[in-house]
Coordinates of C-alpha atoms in Angstrom, one line a residue:
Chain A
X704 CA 72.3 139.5 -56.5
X705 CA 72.1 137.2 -53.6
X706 CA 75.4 136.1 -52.3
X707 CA 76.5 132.1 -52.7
X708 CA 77.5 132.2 -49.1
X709 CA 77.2 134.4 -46.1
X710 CA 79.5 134.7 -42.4
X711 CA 77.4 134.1 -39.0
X712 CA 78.5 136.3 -36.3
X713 CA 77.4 134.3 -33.2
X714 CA 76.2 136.6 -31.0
X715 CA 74.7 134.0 -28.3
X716 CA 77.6 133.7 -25.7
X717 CA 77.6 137.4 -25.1
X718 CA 74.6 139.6 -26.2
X719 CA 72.8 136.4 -25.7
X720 CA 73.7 135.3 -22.3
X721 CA 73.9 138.6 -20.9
X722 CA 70.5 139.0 -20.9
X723 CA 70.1 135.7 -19.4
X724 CA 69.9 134.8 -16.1
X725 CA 73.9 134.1 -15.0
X726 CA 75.2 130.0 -16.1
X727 CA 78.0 128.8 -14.8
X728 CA 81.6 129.3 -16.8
X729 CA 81.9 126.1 -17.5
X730 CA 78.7 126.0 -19.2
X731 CA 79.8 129.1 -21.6
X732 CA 83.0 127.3 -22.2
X733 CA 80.8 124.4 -23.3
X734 CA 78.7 126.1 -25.9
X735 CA 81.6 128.0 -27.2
X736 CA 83.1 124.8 -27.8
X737 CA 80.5 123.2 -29.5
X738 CA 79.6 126.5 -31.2
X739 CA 83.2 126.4 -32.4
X740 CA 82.4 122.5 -33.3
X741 CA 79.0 123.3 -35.1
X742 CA 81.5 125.5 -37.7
X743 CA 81.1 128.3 -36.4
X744 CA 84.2 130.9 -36.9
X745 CA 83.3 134.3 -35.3
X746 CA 82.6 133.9 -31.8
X747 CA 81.8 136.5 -29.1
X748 CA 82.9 135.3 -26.5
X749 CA 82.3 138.1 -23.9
X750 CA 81.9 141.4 -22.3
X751 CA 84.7 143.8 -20.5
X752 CA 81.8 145.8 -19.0
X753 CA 81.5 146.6 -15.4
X754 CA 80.2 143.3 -13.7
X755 CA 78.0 146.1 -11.4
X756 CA 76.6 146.5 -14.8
X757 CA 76.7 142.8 -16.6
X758 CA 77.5 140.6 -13.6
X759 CA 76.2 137.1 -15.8
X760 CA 79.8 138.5 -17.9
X761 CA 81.9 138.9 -15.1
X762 CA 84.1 135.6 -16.2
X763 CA 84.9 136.7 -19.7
X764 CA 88.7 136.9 -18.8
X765 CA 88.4 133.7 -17.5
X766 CA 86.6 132.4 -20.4
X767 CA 88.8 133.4 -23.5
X768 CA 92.5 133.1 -21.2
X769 CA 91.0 129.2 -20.6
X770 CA 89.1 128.2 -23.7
X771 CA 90.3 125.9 -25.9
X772 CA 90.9 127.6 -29.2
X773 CA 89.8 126.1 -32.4
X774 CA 92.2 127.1 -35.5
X775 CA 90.7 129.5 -38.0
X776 CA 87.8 130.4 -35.1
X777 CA 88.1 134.1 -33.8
X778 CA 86.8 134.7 -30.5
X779 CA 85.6 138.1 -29.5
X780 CA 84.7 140.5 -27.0
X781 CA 83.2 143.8 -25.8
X782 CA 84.8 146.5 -24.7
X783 CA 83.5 149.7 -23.1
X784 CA 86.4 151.8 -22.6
X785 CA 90.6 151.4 -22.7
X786 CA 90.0 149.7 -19.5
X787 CA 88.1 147.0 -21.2
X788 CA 90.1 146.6 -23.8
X789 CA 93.5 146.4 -21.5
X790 CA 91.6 143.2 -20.2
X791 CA 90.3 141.9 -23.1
X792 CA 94.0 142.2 -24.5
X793 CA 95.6 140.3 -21.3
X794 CA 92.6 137.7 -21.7
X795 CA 93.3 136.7 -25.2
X796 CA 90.1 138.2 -27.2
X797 CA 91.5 137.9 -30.9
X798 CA 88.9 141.1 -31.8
X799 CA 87.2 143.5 -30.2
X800 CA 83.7 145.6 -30.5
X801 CA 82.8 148.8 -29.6
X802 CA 79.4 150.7 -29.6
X803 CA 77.6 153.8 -30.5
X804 CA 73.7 153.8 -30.8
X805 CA 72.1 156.0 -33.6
X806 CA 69.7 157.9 -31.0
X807 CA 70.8 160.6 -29.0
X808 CA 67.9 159.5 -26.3
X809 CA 69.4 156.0 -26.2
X810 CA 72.4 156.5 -25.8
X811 CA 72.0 159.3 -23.3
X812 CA 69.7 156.4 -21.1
X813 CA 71.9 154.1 -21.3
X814 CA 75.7 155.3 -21.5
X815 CA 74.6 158.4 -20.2
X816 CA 76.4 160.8 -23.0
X817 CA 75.6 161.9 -26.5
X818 CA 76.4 159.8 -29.3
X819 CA 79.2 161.9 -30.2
X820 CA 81.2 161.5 -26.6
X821 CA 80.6 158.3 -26.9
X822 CA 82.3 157.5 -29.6
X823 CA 85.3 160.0 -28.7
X824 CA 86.0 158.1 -25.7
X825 CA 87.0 154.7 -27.9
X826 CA 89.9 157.3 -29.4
X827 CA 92.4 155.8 -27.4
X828 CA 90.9 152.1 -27.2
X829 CA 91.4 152.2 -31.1
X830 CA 94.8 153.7 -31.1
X831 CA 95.8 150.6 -28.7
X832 CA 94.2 148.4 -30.6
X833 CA 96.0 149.4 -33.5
X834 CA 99.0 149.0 -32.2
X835 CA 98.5 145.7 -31.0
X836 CA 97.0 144.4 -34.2
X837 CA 93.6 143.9 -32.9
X838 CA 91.0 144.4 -35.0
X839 CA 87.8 146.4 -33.6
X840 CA 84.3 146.0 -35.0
X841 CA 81.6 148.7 -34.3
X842 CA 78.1 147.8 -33.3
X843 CA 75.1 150.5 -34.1
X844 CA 72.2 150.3 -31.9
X845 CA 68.5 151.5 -32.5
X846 CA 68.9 151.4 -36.3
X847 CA 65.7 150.8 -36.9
X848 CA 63.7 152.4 -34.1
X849 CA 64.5 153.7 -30.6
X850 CA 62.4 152.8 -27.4
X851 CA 63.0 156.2 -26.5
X852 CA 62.6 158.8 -29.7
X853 CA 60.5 155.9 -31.9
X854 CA 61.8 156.3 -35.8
X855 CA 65.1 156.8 -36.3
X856 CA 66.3 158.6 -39.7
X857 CA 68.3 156.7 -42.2
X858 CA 71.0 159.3 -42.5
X859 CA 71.7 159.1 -38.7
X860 CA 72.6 155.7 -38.8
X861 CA 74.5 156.3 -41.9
X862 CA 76.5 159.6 -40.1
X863 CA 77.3 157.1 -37.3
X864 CA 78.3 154.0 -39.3
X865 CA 80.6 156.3 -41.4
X866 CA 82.3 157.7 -38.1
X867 CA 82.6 154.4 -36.7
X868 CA 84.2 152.6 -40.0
X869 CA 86.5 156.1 -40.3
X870 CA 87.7 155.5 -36.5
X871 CA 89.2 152.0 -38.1
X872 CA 86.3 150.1 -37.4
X873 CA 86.6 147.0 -40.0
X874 CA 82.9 146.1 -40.1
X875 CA 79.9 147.9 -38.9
X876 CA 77.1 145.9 -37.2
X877 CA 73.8 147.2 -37.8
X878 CA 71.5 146.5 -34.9
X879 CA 68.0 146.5 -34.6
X880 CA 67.7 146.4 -31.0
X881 CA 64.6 146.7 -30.0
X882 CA 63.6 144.3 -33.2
X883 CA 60.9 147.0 -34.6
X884 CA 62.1 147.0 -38.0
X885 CA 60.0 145.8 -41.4
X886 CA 61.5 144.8 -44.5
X887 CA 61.0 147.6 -46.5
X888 CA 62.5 150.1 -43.8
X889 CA 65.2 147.7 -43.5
X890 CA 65.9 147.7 -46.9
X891 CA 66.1 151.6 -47.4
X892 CA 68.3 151.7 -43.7
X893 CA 70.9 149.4 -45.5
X894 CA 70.8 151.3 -48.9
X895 CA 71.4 154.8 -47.1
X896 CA 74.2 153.8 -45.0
X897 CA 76.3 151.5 -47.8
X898 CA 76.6 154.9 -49.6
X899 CA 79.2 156.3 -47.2
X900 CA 80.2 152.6 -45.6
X901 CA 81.6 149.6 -48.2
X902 CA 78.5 147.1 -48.2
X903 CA 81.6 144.4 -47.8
X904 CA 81.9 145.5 -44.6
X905 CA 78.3 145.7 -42.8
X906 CA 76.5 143.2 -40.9
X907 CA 73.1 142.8 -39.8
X908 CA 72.1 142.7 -35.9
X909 CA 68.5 142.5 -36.5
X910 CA 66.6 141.3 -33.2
X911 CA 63.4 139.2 -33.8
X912 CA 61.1 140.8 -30.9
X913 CA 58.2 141.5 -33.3
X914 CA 59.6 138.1 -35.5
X915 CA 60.3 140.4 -38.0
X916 CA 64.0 139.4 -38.4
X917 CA 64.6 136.9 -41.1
X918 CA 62.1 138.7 -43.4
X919 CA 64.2 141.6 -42.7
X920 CA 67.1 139.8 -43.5
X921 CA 65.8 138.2 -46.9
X922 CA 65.0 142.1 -47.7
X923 CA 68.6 143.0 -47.7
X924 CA 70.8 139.6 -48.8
X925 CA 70.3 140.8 -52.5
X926 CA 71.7 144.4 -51.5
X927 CA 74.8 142.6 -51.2
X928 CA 75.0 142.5 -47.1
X929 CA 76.6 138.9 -46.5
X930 CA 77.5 139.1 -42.4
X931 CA 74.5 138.6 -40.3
X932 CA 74.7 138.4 -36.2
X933 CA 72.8 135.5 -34.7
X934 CA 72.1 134.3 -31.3
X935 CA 72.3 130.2 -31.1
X936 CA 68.9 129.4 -29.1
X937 CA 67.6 132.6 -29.6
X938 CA 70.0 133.5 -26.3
X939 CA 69.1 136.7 -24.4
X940 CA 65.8 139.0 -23.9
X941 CA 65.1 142.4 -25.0
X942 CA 64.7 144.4 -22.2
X943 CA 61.9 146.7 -23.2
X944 CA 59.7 143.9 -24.1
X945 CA 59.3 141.7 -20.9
X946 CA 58.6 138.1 -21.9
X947 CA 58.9 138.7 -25.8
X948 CA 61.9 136.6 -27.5
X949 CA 65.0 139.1 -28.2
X950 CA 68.1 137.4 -30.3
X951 CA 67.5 136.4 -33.7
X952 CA 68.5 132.2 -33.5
X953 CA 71.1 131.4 -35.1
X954 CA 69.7 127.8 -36.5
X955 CA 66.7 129.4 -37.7
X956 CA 68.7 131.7 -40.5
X957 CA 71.2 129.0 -40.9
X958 CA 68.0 127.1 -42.0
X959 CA 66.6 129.4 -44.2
X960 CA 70.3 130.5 -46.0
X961 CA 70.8 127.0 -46.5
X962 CA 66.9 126.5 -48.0
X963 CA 68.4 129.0 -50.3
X964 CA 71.2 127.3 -51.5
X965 CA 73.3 130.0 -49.5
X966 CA 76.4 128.4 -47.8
X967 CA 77.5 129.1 -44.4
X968 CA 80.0 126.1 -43.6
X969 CA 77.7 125.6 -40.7
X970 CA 76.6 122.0 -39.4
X971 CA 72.8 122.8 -38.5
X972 CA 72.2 119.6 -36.6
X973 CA 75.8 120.3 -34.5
X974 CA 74.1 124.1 -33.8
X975 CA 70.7 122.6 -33.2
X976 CA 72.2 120.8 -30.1
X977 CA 74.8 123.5 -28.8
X978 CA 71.9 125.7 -28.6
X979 CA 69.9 122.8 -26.8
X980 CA 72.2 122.4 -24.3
X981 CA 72.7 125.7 -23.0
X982 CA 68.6 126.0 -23.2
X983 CA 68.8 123.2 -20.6
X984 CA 71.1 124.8 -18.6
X985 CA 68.7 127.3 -18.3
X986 CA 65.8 125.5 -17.7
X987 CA 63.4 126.2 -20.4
X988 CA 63.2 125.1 -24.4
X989 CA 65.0 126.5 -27.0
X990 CA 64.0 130.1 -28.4
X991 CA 64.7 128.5 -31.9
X992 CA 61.4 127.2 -34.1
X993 CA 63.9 125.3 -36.4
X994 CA 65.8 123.6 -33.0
X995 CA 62.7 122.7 -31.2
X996 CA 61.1 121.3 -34.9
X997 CA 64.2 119.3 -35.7
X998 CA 64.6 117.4 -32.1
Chain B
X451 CA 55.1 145.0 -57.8
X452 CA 54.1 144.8 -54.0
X453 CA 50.7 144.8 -53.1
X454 CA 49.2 147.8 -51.8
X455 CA 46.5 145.8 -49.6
X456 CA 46.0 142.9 -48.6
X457 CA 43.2 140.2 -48.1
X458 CA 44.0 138.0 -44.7
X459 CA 42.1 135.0 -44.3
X460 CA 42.0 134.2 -40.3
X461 CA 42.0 130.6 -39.9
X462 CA 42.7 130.3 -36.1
X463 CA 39.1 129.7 -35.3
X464 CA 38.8 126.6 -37.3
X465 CA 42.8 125.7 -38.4
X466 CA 44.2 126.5 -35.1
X467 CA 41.9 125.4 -32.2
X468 CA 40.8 122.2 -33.8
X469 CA 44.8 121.6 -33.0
X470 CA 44.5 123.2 -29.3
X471 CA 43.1 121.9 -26.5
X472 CA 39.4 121.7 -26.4
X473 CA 38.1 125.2 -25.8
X474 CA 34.3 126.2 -24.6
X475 CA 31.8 127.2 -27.2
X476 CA 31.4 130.3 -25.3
X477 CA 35.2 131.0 -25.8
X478 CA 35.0 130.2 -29.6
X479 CA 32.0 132.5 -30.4
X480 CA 34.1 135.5 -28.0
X481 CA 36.9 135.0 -30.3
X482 CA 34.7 134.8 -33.7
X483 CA 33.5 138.3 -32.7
X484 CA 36.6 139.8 -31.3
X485 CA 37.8 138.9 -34.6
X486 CA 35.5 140.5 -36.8
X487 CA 35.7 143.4 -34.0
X488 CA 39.7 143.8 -35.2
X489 CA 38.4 144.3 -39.2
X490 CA 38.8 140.5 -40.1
X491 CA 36.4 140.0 -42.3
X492 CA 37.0 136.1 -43.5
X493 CA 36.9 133.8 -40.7
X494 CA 36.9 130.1 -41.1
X495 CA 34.6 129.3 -37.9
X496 CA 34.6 125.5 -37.8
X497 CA 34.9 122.4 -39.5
X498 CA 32.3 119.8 -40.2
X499 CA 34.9 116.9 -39.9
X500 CA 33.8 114.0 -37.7
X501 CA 34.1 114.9 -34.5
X502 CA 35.2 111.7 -34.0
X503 CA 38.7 113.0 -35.7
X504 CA 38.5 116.2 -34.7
X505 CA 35.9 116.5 -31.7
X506 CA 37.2 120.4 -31.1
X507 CA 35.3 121.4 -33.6
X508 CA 32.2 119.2 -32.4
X509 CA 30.1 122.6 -32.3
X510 CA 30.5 124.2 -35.2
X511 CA 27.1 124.2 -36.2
X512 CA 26.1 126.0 -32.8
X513 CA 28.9 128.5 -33.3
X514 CA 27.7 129.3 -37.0
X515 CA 23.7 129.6 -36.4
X516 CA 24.7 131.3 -33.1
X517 CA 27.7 134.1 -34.0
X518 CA 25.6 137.1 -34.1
X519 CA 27.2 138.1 -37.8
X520 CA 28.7 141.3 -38.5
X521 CA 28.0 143.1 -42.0
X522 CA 30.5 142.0 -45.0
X523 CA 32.3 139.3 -42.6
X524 CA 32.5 136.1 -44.6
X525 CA 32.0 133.2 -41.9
X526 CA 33.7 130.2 -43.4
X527 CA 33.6 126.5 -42.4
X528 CA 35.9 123.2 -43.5
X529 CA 34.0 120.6 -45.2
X530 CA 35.1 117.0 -46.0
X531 CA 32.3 115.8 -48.3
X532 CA 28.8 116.1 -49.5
X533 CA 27.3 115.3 -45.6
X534 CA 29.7 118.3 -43.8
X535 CA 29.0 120.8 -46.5
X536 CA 25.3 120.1 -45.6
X537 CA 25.7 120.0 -42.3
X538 CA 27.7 123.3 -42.9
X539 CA 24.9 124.9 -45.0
X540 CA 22.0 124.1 -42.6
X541 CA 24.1 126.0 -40.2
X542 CA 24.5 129.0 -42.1
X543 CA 28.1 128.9 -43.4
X544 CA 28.7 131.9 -45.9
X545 CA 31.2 129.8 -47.5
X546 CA 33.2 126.6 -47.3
X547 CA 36.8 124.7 -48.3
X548 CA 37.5 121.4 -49.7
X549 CA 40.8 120.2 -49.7
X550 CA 43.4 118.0 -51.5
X551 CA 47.1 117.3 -50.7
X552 CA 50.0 117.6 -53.4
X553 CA 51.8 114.4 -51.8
X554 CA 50.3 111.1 -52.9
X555 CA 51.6 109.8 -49.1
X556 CA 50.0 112.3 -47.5
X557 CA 46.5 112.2 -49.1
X558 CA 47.0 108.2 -48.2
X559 CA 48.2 108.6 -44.5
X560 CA 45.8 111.4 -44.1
X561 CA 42.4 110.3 -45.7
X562 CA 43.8 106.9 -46.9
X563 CA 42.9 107.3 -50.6
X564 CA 44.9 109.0 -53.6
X565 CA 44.4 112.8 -54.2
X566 CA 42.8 111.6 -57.4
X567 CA 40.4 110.1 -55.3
X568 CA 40.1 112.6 -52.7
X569 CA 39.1 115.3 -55.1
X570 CA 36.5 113.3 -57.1
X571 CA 35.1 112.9 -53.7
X572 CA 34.2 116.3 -53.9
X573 CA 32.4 116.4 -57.2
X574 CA 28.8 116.1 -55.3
X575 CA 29.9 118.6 -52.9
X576 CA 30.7 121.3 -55.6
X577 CA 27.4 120.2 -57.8
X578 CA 25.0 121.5 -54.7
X579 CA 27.0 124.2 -53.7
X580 CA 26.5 126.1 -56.9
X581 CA 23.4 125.3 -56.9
X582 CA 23.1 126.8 -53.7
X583 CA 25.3 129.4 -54.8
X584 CA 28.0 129.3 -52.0
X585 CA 31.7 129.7 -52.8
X586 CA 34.3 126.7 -52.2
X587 CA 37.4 127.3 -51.6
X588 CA 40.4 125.1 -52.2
X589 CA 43.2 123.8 -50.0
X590 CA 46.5 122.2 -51.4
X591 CA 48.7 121.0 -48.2
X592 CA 52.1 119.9 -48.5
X593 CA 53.2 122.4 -51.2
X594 CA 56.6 122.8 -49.9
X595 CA 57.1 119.5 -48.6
X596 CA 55.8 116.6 -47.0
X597 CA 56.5 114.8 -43.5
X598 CA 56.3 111.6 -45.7
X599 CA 58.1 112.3 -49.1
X600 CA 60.3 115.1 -47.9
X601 CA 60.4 117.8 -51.5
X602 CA 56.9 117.9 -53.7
X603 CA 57.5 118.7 -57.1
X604 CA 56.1 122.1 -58.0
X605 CA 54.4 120.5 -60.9
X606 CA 52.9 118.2 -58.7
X607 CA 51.5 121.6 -56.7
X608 CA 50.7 123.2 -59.6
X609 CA 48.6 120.0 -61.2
X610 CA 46.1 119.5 -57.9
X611 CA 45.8 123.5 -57.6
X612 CA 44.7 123.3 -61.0
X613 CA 42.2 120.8 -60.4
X614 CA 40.5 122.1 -57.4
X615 CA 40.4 125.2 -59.3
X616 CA 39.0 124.1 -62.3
X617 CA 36.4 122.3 -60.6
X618 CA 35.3 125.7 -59.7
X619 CA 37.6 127.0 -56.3
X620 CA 37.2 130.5 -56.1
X621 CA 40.5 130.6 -54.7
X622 CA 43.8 128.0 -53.8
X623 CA 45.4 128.4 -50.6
X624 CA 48.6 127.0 -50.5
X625 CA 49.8 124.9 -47.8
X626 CA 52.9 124.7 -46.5
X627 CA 51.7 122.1 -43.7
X628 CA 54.7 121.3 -42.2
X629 CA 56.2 124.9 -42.4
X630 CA 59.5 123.4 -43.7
X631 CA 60.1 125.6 -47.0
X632 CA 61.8 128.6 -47.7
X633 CA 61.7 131.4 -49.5
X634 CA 63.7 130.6 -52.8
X635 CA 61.5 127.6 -53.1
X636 CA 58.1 129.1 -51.8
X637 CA 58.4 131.9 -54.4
X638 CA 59.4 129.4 -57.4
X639 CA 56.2 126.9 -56.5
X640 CA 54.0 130.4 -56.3
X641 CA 55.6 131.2 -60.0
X642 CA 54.8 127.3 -61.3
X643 CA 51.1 127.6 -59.9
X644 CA 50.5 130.8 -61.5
X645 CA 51.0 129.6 -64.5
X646 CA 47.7 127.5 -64.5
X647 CA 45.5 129.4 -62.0
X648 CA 45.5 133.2 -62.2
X649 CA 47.7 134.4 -59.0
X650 CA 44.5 136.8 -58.0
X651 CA 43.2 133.8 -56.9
X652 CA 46.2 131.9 -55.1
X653 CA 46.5 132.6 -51.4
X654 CA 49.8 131.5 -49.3
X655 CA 48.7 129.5 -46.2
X656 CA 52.4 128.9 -44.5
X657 CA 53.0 127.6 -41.5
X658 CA 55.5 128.8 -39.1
X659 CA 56.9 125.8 -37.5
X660 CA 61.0 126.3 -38.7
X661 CA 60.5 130.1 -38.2
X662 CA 60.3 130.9 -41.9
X663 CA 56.7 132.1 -42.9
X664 CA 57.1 135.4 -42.6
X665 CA 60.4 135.2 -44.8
X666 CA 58.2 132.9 -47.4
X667 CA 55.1 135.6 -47.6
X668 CA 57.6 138.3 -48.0
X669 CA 59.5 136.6 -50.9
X670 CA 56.1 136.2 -52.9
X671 CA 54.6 139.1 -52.5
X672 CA 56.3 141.2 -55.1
X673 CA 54.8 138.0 -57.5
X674 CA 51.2 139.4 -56.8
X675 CA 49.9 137.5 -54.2
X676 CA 47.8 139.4 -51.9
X677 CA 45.7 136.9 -49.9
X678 CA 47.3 135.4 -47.2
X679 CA 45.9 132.8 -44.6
X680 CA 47.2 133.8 -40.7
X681 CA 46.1 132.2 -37.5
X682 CA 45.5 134.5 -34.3
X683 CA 48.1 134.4 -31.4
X684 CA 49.7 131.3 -33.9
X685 CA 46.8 129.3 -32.4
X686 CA 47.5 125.5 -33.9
X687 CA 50.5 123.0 -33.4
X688 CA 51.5 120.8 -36.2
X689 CA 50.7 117.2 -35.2
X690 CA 54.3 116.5 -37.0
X691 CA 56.5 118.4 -35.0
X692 CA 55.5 118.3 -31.3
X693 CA 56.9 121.3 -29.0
X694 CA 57.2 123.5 -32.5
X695 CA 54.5 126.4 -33.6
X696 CA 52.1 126.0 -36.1
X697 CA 50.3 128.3 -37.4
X698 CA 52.1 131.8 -38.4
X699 CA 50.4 134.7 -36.0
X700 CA 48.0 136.7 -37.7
X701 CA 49.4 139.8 -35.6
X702 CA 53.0 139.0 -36.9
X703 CA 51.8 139.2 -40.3
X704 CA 49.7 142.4 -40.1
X705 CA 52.5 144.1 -38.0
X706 CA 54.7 143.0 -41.7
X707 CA 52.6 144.4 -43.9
X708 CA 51.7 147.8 -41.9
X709 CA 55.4 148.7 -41.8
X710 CA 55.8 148.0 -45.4
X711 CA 52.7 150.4 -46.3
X712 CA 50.4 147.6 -46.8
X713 CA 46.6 148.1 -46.1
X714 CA 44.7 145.7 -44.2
X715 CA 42.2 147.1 -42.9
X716 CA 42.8 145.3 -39.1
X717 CA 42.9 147.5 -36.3
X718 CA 46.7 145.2 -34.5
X719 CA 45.9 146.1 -31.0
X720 CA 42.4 144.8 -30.6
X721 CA 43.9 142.0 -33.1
X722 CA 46.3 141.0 -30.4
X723 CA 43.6 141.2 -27.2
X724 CA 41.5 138.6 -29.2
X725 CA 44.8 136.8 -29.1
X726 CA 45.5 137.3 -25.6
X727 CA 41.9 136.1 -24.3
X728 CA 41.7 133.2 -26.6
X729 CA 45.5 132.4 -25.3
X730 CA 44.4 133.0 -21.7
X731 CA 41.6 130.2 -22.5
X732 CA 44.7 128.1 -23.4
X733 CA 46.3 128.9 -20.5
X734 CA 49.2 130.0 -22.1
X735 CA 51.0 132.8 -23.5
X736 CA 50.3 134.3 -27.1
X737 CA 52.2 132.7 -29.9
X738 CA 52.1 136.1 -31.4
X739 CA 56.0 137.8 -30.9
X740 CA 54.3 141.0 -32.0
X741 CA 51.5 140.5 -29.7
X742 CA 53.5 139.7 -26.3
X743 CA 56.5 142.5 -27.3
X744 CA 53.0 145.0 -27.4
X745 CA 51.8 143.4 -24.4

């Protein structure tokens, strides 16, 4: 059965702009405002990894200790480690997220470590956040496909959501990063893991690269999935596909949910513009077909 | 049920370059055969409009008596009345396609006459084409919309399909022109349409300018559609809403139905060089996602 209304995770002022090149922090605090404006109530707002790493995120404490806050918005950030979270605590962030990927050879590229020490070392970052009340979501990366080891079995992204969810995560984000996926693989990836994980409390992280992503989307609504991660703009690139579009935009699913008669409290126009602005800021048009269309 | 192949009607030749920038005739014949080369085997290669509308496709006679033909490739051409599908015969089209609008304000802003009108218009043309014994096909634009009169009734859709079909179509492509619909509506117009003209002979021709035809194939195919119309490297713009893509990428398409099991018979990576050459021509980049991420 489809679901009467879905909840955006906006994804564009962090996994978006860090594969951007680096705006000023005033500009972020902009969109977040108008993100924030547009109805938008789950922001990610930034990143606690090592500026030698992610240097355009460098000014997330800076960000969420000196932006605005709307009532009834959360504003969210990543954290790699305790250390992370010890600053994303001092800064404000109302939630955090932590990581695991669901292929050894990814995560060994790009963490360095096997899945499994991975996610050991967020032990203590979830027994602080605990105690300090802060709830931590968990992203999966490579769900549907690795750069690295190419197909990626169901039940490994299943075992890692489960481990993730038992750590205390309250909602698993399912990502598609490299944006490979089809509907029908989709479909069965979603199925597998809401056996061992409540499908209340999975989201969908599905990256567009191939323009696969809505479709893939529309596969799983009537599974019962009803969180979805966007990107306003389309905001950020894939790094293993040089000049191909990354994010999925945010307007562009807001469209289609609401062309289903699916609500999402969003104002579309409001979004439209927030994600023109920062495009401007960057210098180049929107990676949104509905934005670009509607102007 | 899903399809287990599918029949893809490439349209980029004729539905997308006559919206491009004027290419050579050199470059249009390259493409043609490229085409073919990638397993395509129905190609709309030109339109015998007045060039004076549409003075890209000024040589489509040349391209059709001069495209060396490949075995069981169907080489298709538009034809606007009695004079074009002559003019398309003499040249040596295999087939050709009429077409008629579903919005009364579009068939008047477009060919400035009612679609009653418009389609008698074709009576002549259908008389000598079975006597020549080449097949018409239909096309119904605006079947999700209008830029005009905003929601078409389905009725309306399924009325004018019925017509064209009667009048001896082979087949009904239908049009979303202005890529606006989405997928709850595309799949309940597909259902009204079916229910005067057997669904074996409907084809979806959407366009891809809000980012939803992907979304829109997938939530009919389960209905028993299984020919869709695709335009190489998204080749076309929509005169209606500058800066936005037209056409939805053949490659995108093909790169859908492969993951989900679905035969083609298109070989994607010489699929996406035809795309990149033509797209070179253009002096741009693909508007294939799946082409540039394979790039």
């Amino acid at each position: 059965m489809m679901p009467t209304k879905v909840s955006i995770f906006e994804v564009g002022a962090r996994d978006g702009l860090q594969n951007e090149q680096p705006v000023s922090t005033t500009a972020k605090m902009q969109l977040i405002a108008e993100l924030a404006d547009a109805g938008l109530t789950r922001i990610e707002a930034g990143s606690f990894v090592s500026p030698k790493w992610v240097p355009q995120m460098a000014d997330s404490a800076q960000i969420l200790q000196q932006i605005p806050r709307v009532k009834g918005v959360t504003y969210s950030a990543l954290t790699p480690n305790l250390k992370g979270f010890e600053l994303a605590l001092n800064a404000g962030a109302d939630e955090v997220a932590i990581f695991g990927a669901a292929s050894q050879s990814f995560s060994q590229k790009n963490i360095n470590c096997s899945i499994e020490e991975s996610i050991e070392r967020f032990i203590p970052l979830m027994e602080k956040a605990k105690q300090h009340n802060i709830a931590v979501r968990g992203y999966v990366s490579c769900v549907l496909g690795c750069p690295y080891e190419g197909k990626i079995e169901v039940a490994e992204v299943a075992r890692v959501s489960e481990i993730l969810y038992k750590m205390g995560c309250y909602e698993i984000s399912l990502g598609d990063t490299i944006g490979i996926g089809t509907p029908t693989d989709a479909r069965r990836m979603v199925q597998a893991v809401s056996e061992v994980v409540p499908i209340s409390q999975l989201a969908l992280h599905f990256h567009d690269t191939y323009g696969q992503a809505l479709a893939n989307i529309l596969a799983c609504l009537d599974l019962g999935i009803s969180t979805f991660d966007a990107s306003v703009a389309g905001l950020g690139g894939c790094p293993y596909a040089k000049g191909a579009s990354g994010n999925l935009a945010t307007e562009d699913l807001v469209y289609m949910l609401h062309g289903m008669g699916i609500e999402t409290n969003i104002d579309l126009s409001k979004l439209a513009k927030a994600g023109h602005n920062i495009s401007a800021v960057l210098g180049r048009p929107s990676g949104s077909k509905v934005a670009n269309a509607l102007k």
